[in-house]
Coordinates of C-alpha atoms in Angstrom, one line a residue:
Chain A
X109 CA 0.0 0.0 0.0
X110 CA 2.7 2.4 1.1
X111 CA 5.0 1.3 -1.7
X112 CA 2.2 1.8 -4.2
X113 CA 1.7 5.3 -3.1
X114 CA 5.4 6.1 -3.3
X115 CA 5.5 4.7 -6.9
X116 CA 2.5 6.7 -8.0
X117 CA 4.0 9.9 -6.5
X118 CA 7.2 9.2 -8.4
X119 CA 5.2 8.7 -11.5
X120 CA 3.3 11.9 -11.1
X121 CA 6.6 13.7 -10.5
X122 CA 8.1 12.1 -13.6
X123 CA 5.2 13.3 -15.7
X124 CA 5.2 16.8 -14.3
X125 CA 8.9 17.0 -15.1
X126 CA 8.4 15.6 -18.6
X127 CA 5.6 18.2 -19.2
X128 CA 7.9 21.0 -18.0
X129 CA 10.6 19.7 -20.3
X130 CA 8.3 19.6 -23.3
X131 CA 6.8 23.0 -22.5
X132 CA 9.0 25.1 -24.7
X133 CA 8.4 22.9 -27.7
X134 CA 4.7 22.6 -27.1
X135 CA 4.6 26.4 -26.8
X136 CA 6.5 26.7 -30.1
X137 CA 4.1 24.2 -31.8
X138 CA 1.1 26.2 -30.5
X139 CA 2.4 29.5 -31.8
X140 CA 3.5 28.0 -35.2
X141 CA 0.1 26.4 -35.9
X142 CA -2.2 29.2 -34.9
X143 CA -2.7 32.7 -36.2
X144 CA -0.5 35.4 -34.7
X145 CA -3.4 36.7 -32.7
X146 CA -3.5 33.5 -30.7
X147 CA 0.3 33.2 -30.3
X148 CA 0.0 33.8 -26.6
X149 CA -3.7 33.3 -26.1
X150 CA -4.5 29.7 -25.2
X151 CA -8.0 28.9 -26.3
X152 CA -9.2 25.4 -27.3
X153 CA -11.3 26.9 -30.1
X154 CA -8.3 28.8 -31.7
X155 CA -8.3 28.0 -35.5
X156 CA -5.4 25.9 -36.8
X157 CA -3.4 27.2 -39.7
X158 CA -0.4 26.6 -41.9
X159 CA 0.0 30.2 -42.8
X160 CA 3.0 30.8 -40.6
X161 CA 4.9 28.0 -42.3
X162 CA 3.8 29.3 -45.7
X163 CA 4.9 32.8 -44.8
X164 CA 8.3 31.7 -43.6
X165 CA 8.9 29.5 -46.6
X166 CA 8.5 32.4 -49.0
X167 CA 9.8 35.2 -46.8
X168 CA 13.3 33.7 -46.9
X169 CA 15.0 31.3 -49.4
X170 CA 14.4 28.3 -47.2
X171 CA 14.1 25.8 -50.1
X172 CA 17.6 26.7 -51.1
X173 CA 18.8 26.5 -47.5
X174 CA 17.3 23.0 -47.2
X175 CA 19.1 22.0 -50.4
X176 CA 22.4 23.4 -49.1
X177 CA 22.1 21.6 -45.8
X178 CA 21.2 18.3 -47.4
X179 CA 24.1 18.5 -49.8
X180 CA 26.4 19.5 -47.0
X181 CA 25.5 16.7 -44.5
X182 CA 25.5 14.0 -47.2
X183 CA 28.7 15.2 -48.7
X184 CA 30.5 15.3 -45.3
X185 CA 29.1 11.9 -44.4
X186 CA 30.3 10.2 -47.6
X187 CA 33.7 11.8 -47.5
X188 CA 34.1 10.8 -43.9
X189 CA 33.1 7.2 -44.7
X190 CA 35.8 7.0 -47.4
X191 CA 38.6 8.7 -45.6
X192 CA 38.0 7.3 -42.2
X193 CA 37.5 3.8 -43.5
X194 CA 40.9 3.8 -45.3
X195 CA 42.8 5.2 -42.3
X196 CA 40.9 3.0 -39.8
X197 CA 41.7 -0.2 -41.8
X198 CA 45.4 0.5 -42.0
X199 CA 45.5 1.3 -38.3
X200 CA 43.4 -1.7 -37.3
X201 CA 45.1 -4.3 -39.4
X202 CA 48.7 -3.4 -40.1
X203 CA 51.5 -2.7 -37.7
X204 CA 53.2 -0.2 -40.0
X205 CA 56.0 2.1 -38.9
X206 CA 54.7 4.9 -36.8
X207 CA 51.2 3.6 -36.6
X208 CA 50.9 4.1 -32.8
X209 CA 52.2 7.6 -32.9
X210 CA 50.0 8.4 -35.9
X211 CA 46.9 7.1 -34.0
X212 CA 47.8 9.2 -30.9
X213 CA 48.2 12.3 -33.2
X214 CA 44.8 11.6 -34.8
X215 CA 43.1 11.4 -31.4
X216 CA 44.2 15.0 -30.5
X217 CA 41.4 16.1 -32.7
X218 CA 38.9 14.7 -30.2
X219 CA 39.9 17.6 -27.9
X220 CA 41.1 20.3 -30.3
X221 CA 38.0 20.3 -32.4
X222 CA 37.7 22.5 -35.5
X223 CA 35.5 25.1 -33.8
X224 CA 38.3 26.2 -31.5
X225 CA 40.5 26.8 -34.6
X226 CA 38.1 29.0 -36.5
X227 CA 40.6 31.8 -37.0
X228 CA 43.4 29.8 -38.6
X229 CA 41.1 27.5 -40.5
X230 CA 39.4 30.6 -42.0
X231 CA 42.8 31.8 -43.2
X232 CA 43.6 28.4 -44.7
X233 CA 40.3 28.5 -46.6
X234 CA 41.2 32.0 -47.9
X235 CA 44.4 30.5 -49.3
X236 CA 42.5 27.7 -50.9
X237 CA 39.9 30.0 -52.3
X238 CA 37.2 28.1 -50.5
X239 CA 35.4 30.9 -48.6
X240 CA 31.7 30.9 -49.1
X241 CA 31.6 27.3 -50.6
X242 CA 30.0 24.2 -49.2
X243 CA 33.4 22.4 -49.6
X244 CA 34.9 25.0 -47.3
X245 CA 32.1 24.4 -44.7
X246 CA 32.7 20.7 -44.8
X247 CA 36.4 20.1 -45.3
X248 CA 37.7 20.6 -41.7
X249 CA 35.4 17.9 -40.5
X250 CA 36.1 15.3 -43.2
X251 CA 39.1 13.6 -41.5
X252 CA 37.3 12.9 -38.3
X253 CA 39.3 11.4 -35.4
X254 CA 36.1 10.2 -33.9
X255 CA 35.2 8.3 -37.1
X256 CA 38.6 6.8 -37.4
X257 CA 38.5 5.7 -33.8
X258 CA 35.1 4.2 -34.1
X259 CA 35.8 2.3 -37.3
X260 CA 39.2 1.1 -36.1
X261 CA 37.5 -0.4 -33.0
X262 CA 34.9 -2.1 -35.2
X263 CA 37.5 -3.5 -37.7
X264 CA 39.6 -4.9 -34.9
X265 CA 36.8 -7.2 -33.9
X266 CA 36.6 -8.7 -37.3
X267 CA 38.4 -12.1 -37.5
X268 CA 41.6 -11.9 -39.5
X269 CA 40.9 -15.2 -41.1
X270 CA 38.2 -13.6 -43.1
X271 CA 40.5 -11.2 -44.9
X272 CA 43.1 -13.9 -45.3
X273 CA 40.5 -15.9 -47.1
X274 CA 39.6 -13.0 -49.3
X275 CA 43.3 -12.5 -50.1
X276 CA 43.6 -16.2 -51.1
X277 CA 40.9 -15.6 -53.6
X278 CA 43.1 -12.8 -55.0
X279 CA 41.2 -9.8 -53.6
X280 CA 43.2 -6.5 -53.3
X281 CA 43.2 -4.5 -50.2
X282 CA 40.4 -2.2 -51.4
X283 CA 38.3 -5.2 -52.5
X284 CA 38.8 -6.8 -49.1
X285 CA 37.6 -3.7 -47.3
X286 CA 34.6 -3.4 -49.7
X287 CA 33.6 -7.1 -49.5
X288 CA 34.5 -8.1 -46.0
X289 CA 34.9 -5.1 -43.7
X290 CA 32.1 -2.8 -44.9
X291 CA 29.3 -5.4 -44.6
X292 CA 30.4 -6.6 -41.2
X293 CA 30.8 -3.1 -39.7
X294 CA 27.4 -1.9 -41.1
X295 CA 25.9 -1.2 -37.7
X296 CA 28.8 1.1 -36.9
X297 CA 28.4 2.9 -40.2
X298 CA 24.7 3.5 -39.5
X299 CA 25.6 4.8 -36.0
X300 CA 28.4 7.0 -37.2
X301 CA 26.3 8.2 -40.1
X302 CA 23.4 9.3 -37.9
X303 CA 25.7 11.0 -35.4
X304 CA 27.5 12.8 -38.3
X305 CA 24.3 13.9 -40.0
X306 CA 22.7 15.2 -36.8
X307 CA 25.9 17.0 -35.9
X308 CA 26.3 18.8 -39.2
X309 CA 22.6 19.5 -39.7
X310 CA 22.8 21.5 -36.4
X311 CA 26.3 22.9 -36.8
X312 CA 26.3 26.7 -36.7
X313 CA 29.4 28.7 -35.9
X314 CA 31.7 27.5 -38.6
X315 CA 29.1 27.8 -41.5
X316 CA 28.1 31.2 -40.1
X317 CA 31.8 32.3 -40.5
X318 CA 32.4 30.7 -43.9
X319 CA 29.2 31.4 -45.8
X320 CA 27.8 34.7 -46.8
X321 CA 25.4 34.0 -49.6
X322 CA 22.1 32.3 -50.2
X323 CA 23.7 29.7 -52.4
X324 CA 25.9 28.3 -49.6
X325 CA 24.1 29.1 -46.4
X326 CA 22.9 26.0 -44.5
X327 CA 19.5 26.0 -42.6
X328 CA 20.9 27.0 -39.2
X329 CA 22.6 30.1 -40.6
X330 CA 19.6 30.8 -42.8
X331 CA 17.3 30.6 -39.8
X332 CA 19.5 33.0 -37.8
X333 CA 19.7 35.5 -40.6
X334 CA 15.9 35.3 -41.0
X335 CA 15.2 35.7 -37.3
X336 CA 17.7 38.5 -36.7
X337 CA 16.5 40.7 -39.5
X338 CA 13.6 42.7 -38.2
X339 CA 10.5 40.6 -38.8
X340 CA 8.3 43.0 -36.9
X341 CA 9.0 40.3 -34.3
X342 CA 6.3 37.9 -35.6
X343 CA 7.0 35.1 -33.2
X344 CA 4.5 32.8 -34.8
X345 CA 6.5 32.9 -38.1
X346 CA 9.9 32.6 -36.3
X347 CA 8.6 29.6 -34.4
X348 CA 7.3 28.1 -37.6
X349 CA 10.7 28.7 -39.2
X350 CA 12.6 27.2 -36.3
X351 CA 10.4 24.1 -36.3
X352 CA 10.7 23.8 -40.1
X353 CA 14.5 23.7 -39.9
X354 CA 14.4 21.0 -37.3
X355 CA 11.5 19.0 -38.9
X356 CA 13.4 16.5 -41.1
X357 CA 15.7 15.4 -38.3
X358 CA 12.8 15.4 -35.8
X359 CA 10.6 13.3 -38.1
X360 CA 13.4 10.9 -38.8
X361 CA 14.0 10.6 -35.0
X362 CA 10.3 9.9 -34.3
X363 CA 10.3 7.2 -36.9
X364 CA 13.6 5.6 -36.0
X365 CA 13.8 6.4 -32.3
X366 CA 15.5 3.2 -31.3
X367 CA 18.1 3.4 -34.0
X368 CA 18.9 7.0 -33.1
X369 CA 19.3 6.3 -29.4
X370 CA 21.3 3.1 -30.0
X371 CA 23.5 4.9 -32.5
X372 CA 24.3 7.8 -30.1
X373 CA 25.1 5.3 -27.3
X374 CA 27.2 3.1 -29.5
X375 CA 29.1 6.1 -30.8
X376 CA 29.5 7.6 -27.4
X377 CA 30.6 4.6 -25.3
X378 CA 34.1 3.8 -26.3
Chain B
X58 CA 67.4 -24.9 -52.1
X59 CA 69.4 -22.1 -50.4
X60 CA 68.4 -19.8 -53.2
X61 CA 64.7 -20.7 -52.9
X62 CA 64.8 -19.8 -49.3
X63 CA 66.5 -16.5 -49.9
X64 CA 63.8 -15.7 -52.5
X65 CA 61.1 -16.6 -50.0
X66 CA 62.7 -14.3 -47.3
X67 CA 63.0 -11.5 -49.7
X68 CA 59.4 -11.8 -50.8
X69 CA 58.3 -11.8 -47.1
X70 CA 60.4 -8.7 -46.6
X71 CA 58.9 -7.1 -49.6
X72 CA 55.4 -7.9 -48.4
X73 CA 56.4 -6.2 -45.0
X74 CA 57.7 -3.2 -46.8
X75 CA 54.5 -3.2 -48.7
X76 CA 52.5 -3.1 -45.5
X77 CA 54.4 -0.1 -44.3
X78 CA 53.9 1.7 -47.6
X79 CA 50.3 0.7 -48.0
X80 CA 49.5 1.5 -44.4
X81 CA 50.7 5.1 -44.8
X82 CA 49.0 5.4 -48.2
X83 CA 45.7 4.4 -46.7
X84 CA 46.1 6.9 -43.9
X85 CA 47.5 9.6 -46.2
X86 CA 44.2 11.5 -47.0
X87 CA 43.3 11.6 -43.3
X88 CA 46.8 12.6 -42.3
X89 CA 46.9 15.5 -44.8
X90 CA 43.5 16.8 -43.8
X91 CA 44.1 16.4 -40.1
X92 CA 47.4 18.2 -40.4
X93 CA 46.0 21.0 -42.4
X94 CA 42.9 21.6 -40.3
X95 CA 43.9 20.5 -36.8
X96 CA 47.7 20.2 -36.0
X97 CA 49.2 23.0 -38.1
X98 CA 46.4 25.5 -37.2
X99 CA 46.8 24.7 -33.5
X100 CA 50.6 25.3 -33.7
X101 CA 50.1 28.4 -35.8
X102 CA 47.6 29.8 -33.3
X103 CA 50.2 29.6 -30.5
X104 CA 52.9 31.1 -32.7
X105 CA 50.6 33.9 -33.9
X106 CA 49.8 34.9 -30.3
X107 CA 53.4 36.2 -30.0
X108 CA 53.0 38.5 -33.0
X109 CA 51.1 41.8 -33.5
X110 CA 48.1 42.0 -35.7
X111 CA 49.1 43.0 -39.3
X112 CA 47.5 46.3 -40.5
X113 CA 47.4 47.1 -44.2
X114 CA 51.1 47.5 -45.2
X115 CA 52.4 46.9 -41.7
X116 CA 53.2 43.2 -41.4
X117 CA 52.9 41.2 -38.1
X118 CA 56.0 41.5 -36.0
X119 CA 57.2 39.6 -33.0
X120 CA 56.1 41.2 -29.8
X121 CA 56.7 38.4 -27.2
X122 CA 54.2 38.3 -24.5
X123 CA 52.5 41.6 -25.2
X124 CA 49.2 40.0 -26.3
X125 CA 49.1 38.1 -23.0
X126 CA 49.8 41.2 -21.0
X127 CA 46.9 43.0 -22.6
X128 CA 44.8 39.8 -22.1
X129 CA 45.6 39.9 -18.3
X130 CA 44.6 43.6 -18.3
X131 CA 41.5 43.1 -20.3
X132 CA 38.3 43.1 -18.1
X133 CA 36.2 41.6 -20.9
X134 CA 38.5 38.6 -21.1
X135 CA 38.1 38.1 -17.3
X136 CA 34.4 38.5 -17.6
X137 CA 34.3 35.9 -20.4
X138 CA 36.5 33.6 -18.4
X139 CA 34.5 33.8 -15.1
X140 CA 31.3 33.6 -17.1
X141 CA 32.5 30.4 -18.7
X142 CA 33.7 29.0 -15.5
X143 CA 30.3 29.7 -13.9
X144 CA 28.7 28.2 -16.9
X145 CA 30.6 25.0 -16.6
X146 CA 30.3 24.7 -12.8
X147 CA 26.5 25.2 -12.9
X148 CA 25.4 23.5 -16.1
X149 CA 27.6 20.4 -15.9
X150 CA 26.3 19.1 -12.5
X151 CA 22.8 20.2 -13.3
X152 CA 22.6 18.4 -16.7
X153 CA 24.2 15.3 -15.2
X154 CA 21.9 15.2 -12.2
X155 CA 18.8 15.7 -14.3
X156 CA 20.1 13.1 -16.8
X157 CA 20.4 10.5 -14.0
X158 CA 17.0 11.2 -12.6
X159 CA 15.4 11.0 -16.0
X160 CA 17.2 7.7 -16.7
X161 CA 16.1 6.2 -13.4
X162 CA 12.5 7.2 -14.3
X163 CA 12.6 5.9 -17.8
X164 CA 14.4 2.7 -16.8
X165 CA 11.9 1.8 -14.1
X166 CA 8.5 0.3 -14.6
X167 CA 6.6 3.5 -15.1
X168 CA 3.5 4.0 -17.1
X169 CA 4.1 5.9 -20.4
X170 CA 7.9 5.4 -20.5
X171 CA 8.0 6.0 -24.2
X172 CA 6.3 9.4 -23.8
X173 CA 8.7 10.4 -21.0
X174 CA 11.7 9.3 -23.1
X175 CA 10.4 11.3 -26.0
X176 CA 9.9 14.4 -23.9
X177 CA 13.4 14.2 -22.4
X178 CA 15.3 13.4 -25.5
X179 CA 13.6 15.5 -28.2
X180 CA 15.4 18.8 -27.3
X181 CA 18.7 17.0 -28.1
X182 CA 17.7 16.6 -31.7
X183 CA 16.9 20.3 -32.3
X184 CA 19.6 22.6 -33.8
X185 CA 20.8 24.9 -31.0
X186 CA 19.9 27.9 -33.1
X187 CA 16.3 26.7 -33.5
X188 CA 16.0 26.0 -29.7
X189 CA 17.5 29.4 -29.0
X190 CA 14.9 31.1 -31.1
X191 CA 12.1 29.2 -29.4
X192 CA 13.5 30.1 -26.0
X193 CA 13.8 33.7 -27.0
X194 CA 10.0 33.7 -27.4
X195 CA 9.7 31.9 -24.1
X196 CA 11.7 34.6 -22.4
X197 CA 10.1 37.6 -24.1
X198 CA 9.3 40.3 -21.6
X199 CA 5.7 41.3 -22.5
X200 CA 4.1 38.1 -23.7
X201 CA 6.6 35.3 -23.2
X202 CA 5.2 32.3 -21.4
X203 CA 7.6 32.6 -18.5
X204 CA 6.4 36.0 -17.6
X205 CA 2.8 35.1 -18.2
X206 CA 3.1 32.3 -15.6
X207 CA 5.0 34.6 -13.3
X208 CA 2.4 37.4 -13.5
X209 CA -0.4 34.9 -12.9
X210 CA 1.4 33.9 -9.7
X211 CA 1.7 37.6 -8.8
X212 CA 5.4 38.3 -9.7
X213 CA 6.5 41.3 -11.6
X214 CA 7.7 40.8 -15.2
X215 CA 11.4 40.1 -15.6
X216 CA 13.5 41.1 -18.6
X217 CA 15.2 37.7 -18.6
X218 CA 17.8 38.3 -21.3
X219 CA 18.1 42.0 -20.8
X220 CA 19.0 42.0 -17.1
X221 CA 22.6 41.5 -16.0
X222 CA 21.5 39.2 -13.2
X223 CA 19.3 36.8 -15.1
X224 CA 20.8 36.8 -18.7
X225 CA 23.5 34.2 -18.0
X226 CA 21.3 31.8 -16.0
X227 CA 18.7 32.1 -18.8
X228 CA 21.3 30.8 -21.3
X229 CA 22.3 28.1 -18.9
X230 CA 18.8 26.8 -18.7
X231 CA 18.7 26.3 -22.5
X232 CA 22.0 24.3 -22.3
X233 CA 20.8 22.1 -19.5
X234 CA 17.4 21.6 -21.3
X235 CA 19.2 20.5 -24.4
X236 CA 22.0 18.4 -22.9
X237 CA 20.2 16.5 -20.1
X238 CA 18.3 14.2 -22.4
X239 CA 21.4 13.4 -24.4
X240 CA 23.3 12.3 -21.3
X241 CA 20.2 10.4 -20.1
X242 CA 20.6 7.8 -22.9
X243 CA 24.2 7.0 -21.7
X244 CA 22.8 6.5 -18.2
X245 CA 20.0 4.3 -19.6
X246 CA 22.6 2.1 -21.3
X247 CA 24.6 1.9 -18.1
X248 CA 21.6 1.1 -15.9
X249 CA 20.7 -1.8 -18.2
X250 CA 24.2 -3.2 -17.6
X251 CA 23.8 -3.4 -13.8
X252 CA 23.4 -7.1 -12.9
X253 CA 19.9 -7.7 -11.6
X254 CA 21.1 -10.0 -8.8
X255 CA 22.6 -6.9 -7.1
X256 CA 19.1 -5.5 -6.7
X257 CA 17.8 -8.9 -5.8
X258 CA 20.3 -9.1 -3.0
X259 CA 19.4 -5.6 -1.8
X260 CA 15.7 -6.5 -1.7
X261 CA 16.5 -9.5 0.4
X262 CA 18.4 -7.2 2.8
X263 CA 15.4 -4.9 2.9
X264 CA 17.6 -2.0 1.7
X265 CA 15.8 1.4 1.3
X266 CA 15.5 3.0 -2.1
X267 CA 18.2 5.6 -1.1
X268 CA 20.5 2.8 0.1
X269 CA 20.0 1.0 -3.2
X270 CA 20.9 4.1 -5.1
X271 CA 23.8 5.0 -2.9
X272 CA 25.4 1.6 -2.6
X273 CA 24.5 0.0 -6.0
X274 CA 23.3 2.3 -8.7
X275 CA 25.6 5.3 -8.1
X276 CA 28.9 3.2 -8.0
X277 CA 27.8 1.1 -11.0
X278 CA 27.2 4.2 -13.2
X279 CA 30.3 6.0 -12.0
X280 CA 32.2 5.3 -15.3
X281 CA 29.3 6.9 -17.2
X282 CA 29.3 9.9 -14.9
X283 CA 33.0 10.5 -15.6
X284 CA 32.5 10.0 -19.3
X285 CA 29.5 12.3 -19.5
X286 CA 31.1 14.8 -17.1
X287 CA 34.2 15.2 -19.3
X288 CA 32.1 15.6 -22.4
X289 CA 29.8 18.2 -20.7
X290 CA 32.9 20.1 -19.5
X291 CA 34.4 20.3 -23.0
X292 CA 31.0 21.3 -24.4
X293 CA 30.7 24.1 -21.7
X294 CA 33.8 25.7 -23.0
X295 CA 32.7 25.6 -26.6
X296 CA 29.2 27.1 -26.0
X297 CA 28.6 29.9 -28.6
X298 CA 25.5 29.2 -30.7
X299 CA 23.0 30.4 -28.1
X300 CA 25.1 33.4 -27.2
X301 CA 25.0 34.6 -30.9
X302 CA 21.4 33.8 -31.3
X303 CA 20.0 35.1 -28.0
X304 CA 22.1 37.9 -26.5
X305 CA 25.1 38.7 -28.7
X306 CA 27.1 38.7 -25.4
X307 CA 25.0 41.4 -23.8
X308 CA 23.8 43.1 -21.7
X309 CA 27.2 44.7 -21.1
X310 CA 29.1 41.4 -21.6
X311 CA 27.1 39.6 -19.0
X312 CA 26.8 36.6 -21.4
X313 CA 30.1 36.8 -23.2
X314 CA 31.8 33.4 -23.1
X315 CA 35.3 32.5 -24.3
X316 CA 34.5 31.1 -27.7
X317 CA 32.1 33.9 -28.4
X318 CA 34.7 36.5 -27.4
X319 CA 37.2 34.8 -29.7
X320 CA 34.7 34.9 -32.5
X321 CA 34.0 38.6 -31.8
X322 CA 37.7 39.6 -31.6
X323 CA 38.6 37.6 -34.7
X324 CA 35.7 38.3 -37.0
X325 CA 34.2 41.6 -35.8
X326 CA 37.3 43.4 -34.6
X327 CA 39.8 41.5 -36.9
X328 CA 42.4 41.7 -34.1
X329 CA 44.1 38.5 -35.2
X330 CA 47.0 38.5 -32.8
X331 CA 44.8 39.0 -29.8
X332 CA 42.3 36.4 -31.0
X333 CA 45.2 33.9 -31.3
X334 CA 46.2 34.6 -27.7
X335 CA 42.6 34.1 -26.6
X336 CA 42.4 30.8 -28.6
X337 CA 45.7 29.7 -27.0
X338 CA 44.1 30.1 -23.6
X339 CA 41.1 28.0 -24.7
X340 CA 43.4 25.4 -26.3
X341 CA 45.4 25.1 -23.1
X342 CA 42.2 24.6 -21.1
X343 CA 41.0 21.8 -23.4
X344 CA 44.5 20.2 -23.2
X345 CA 44.2 20.3 -19.4
X346 CA 40.8 18.5 -19.6
X347 CA 42.3 16.0 -22.0
X348 CA 45.1 15.2 -19.6
X349 CA 42.7 15.0 -16.7
X350 CA 40.7 12.5 -18.8
X351 CA 43.8 10.5 -19.5
X352 CA 44.7 10.2 -15.8
X353 CA 41.2 9.9 -14.4
X354 CA 39.1 8.0 -16.9
X355 CA 41.7 5.6 -18.1
X356 CA 42.4 4.4 -14.6
X357 CA 38.8 4.1 -13.4
X358 CA 36.7 3.0 -16.3
X359 CA 38.4 -0.2 -17.3
X360 CA 36.0 -2.6 -15.6
X361 CA 33.3 -1.7 -18.0

């Protein structure tokens, strides 16, 4: 009896807390789906509308921002897959001269992340003529210590007999990676891919510095540009725009909740 | 016979040589990019901090520790530094504490677990800029929800982001809100690893809920706490998105944090030498955390 009451109290506390946690989002959803007049008036009979989304969509070049972000996150992910796979395979399988020192040097990037080096990296991009390009936004992140680390761990668990067998059949190194290692490490690629896409979908400071035109700006920078230009502070439209930029990731998360959470855990616990 | 053996040895040696060359070839793209965008810029940042900022035709010249002297004399630097320290000291334990409580709730046999998990984790998925704009609305003085609730309870309206006293805590709330759910999933994974017979034994001994937490749960999730703590600490010193989106460092530098100040000095004032000195301070701090992690985590986490 007493235990029951304690449990239900704890349940109520949990739900109250969850409601509090969801409040900002619920509030944003309310404002985004109702006419501006109801943004802060909570009446059940308030009419629903898509006008705020429609307004945001045409008031700023959001379609282009979406395209930029999609190209950016996919481009970074594919480049990371290729470059990190090659390095991780070498480091996992071959004791080549200097492999240990090299690995230690690579791991430095886990601490000294590109966002701390914005100034020097910006000057490097100037030399390479990559300012205001999507390549420039992505390139500092392509050789990712995190990805190399993750894939190296995964490759180490793959039995060596398998790639000896592939070699006996005359497969080259690249063919062995493609036929043996890629399929067996698939869950790690999924996990790494999800983490990478969510990170770069949300990344802000570096793209803000590097881009200065509609053709290159990703969604986060576009949203900030849109919200900081005087909109007559129409909060309903700003909320709609903020939700819109998050929508693809949010929907993907709602659909593949388990995969997302597992991926983050798998990528986080080393 | 002898010749055949010699040939075999030389082919083995050749294969070994091949492995060294191939190993470096495979790593080459990553090595070049990492050197170009991590190692060389890090070293150049430190070197640049000993030089003056070039102006037009006047090139940068070596000025020793002058940048660091002006840094020590710069009240805004100290403001950013203490702000950032406060930010870390307050948001890290709060986010970790909330994360653990959330994980305990979601891990237990509670009705509507899926809904709870969704409510806690969803903020993590949002871009910080989107979250910041939503919270801006939340904090608005006249019709923001926070002040509406406050007024309903009889409090005066507060200009949350415009007041020196409340601006930084208001930003901290956004960080905690966004990070706690992320850390929760690591605790969830850790809680699922705790052997059930430990709880079984505790039940036999009639241990109280607090005793179970103190004696079993807390020690068992310790490695996760360290891992999450280090990550939260690093993140706290890289906070910048919400400062740009919500306050621009104001009012009167009350919300200026280190990375934001670097961004401002580098890209608004174009004082490159000084920005390099500021970056060096941040790099040193991160290196210190890295060393702490090396000595702390590597010793304590191995029984995972």
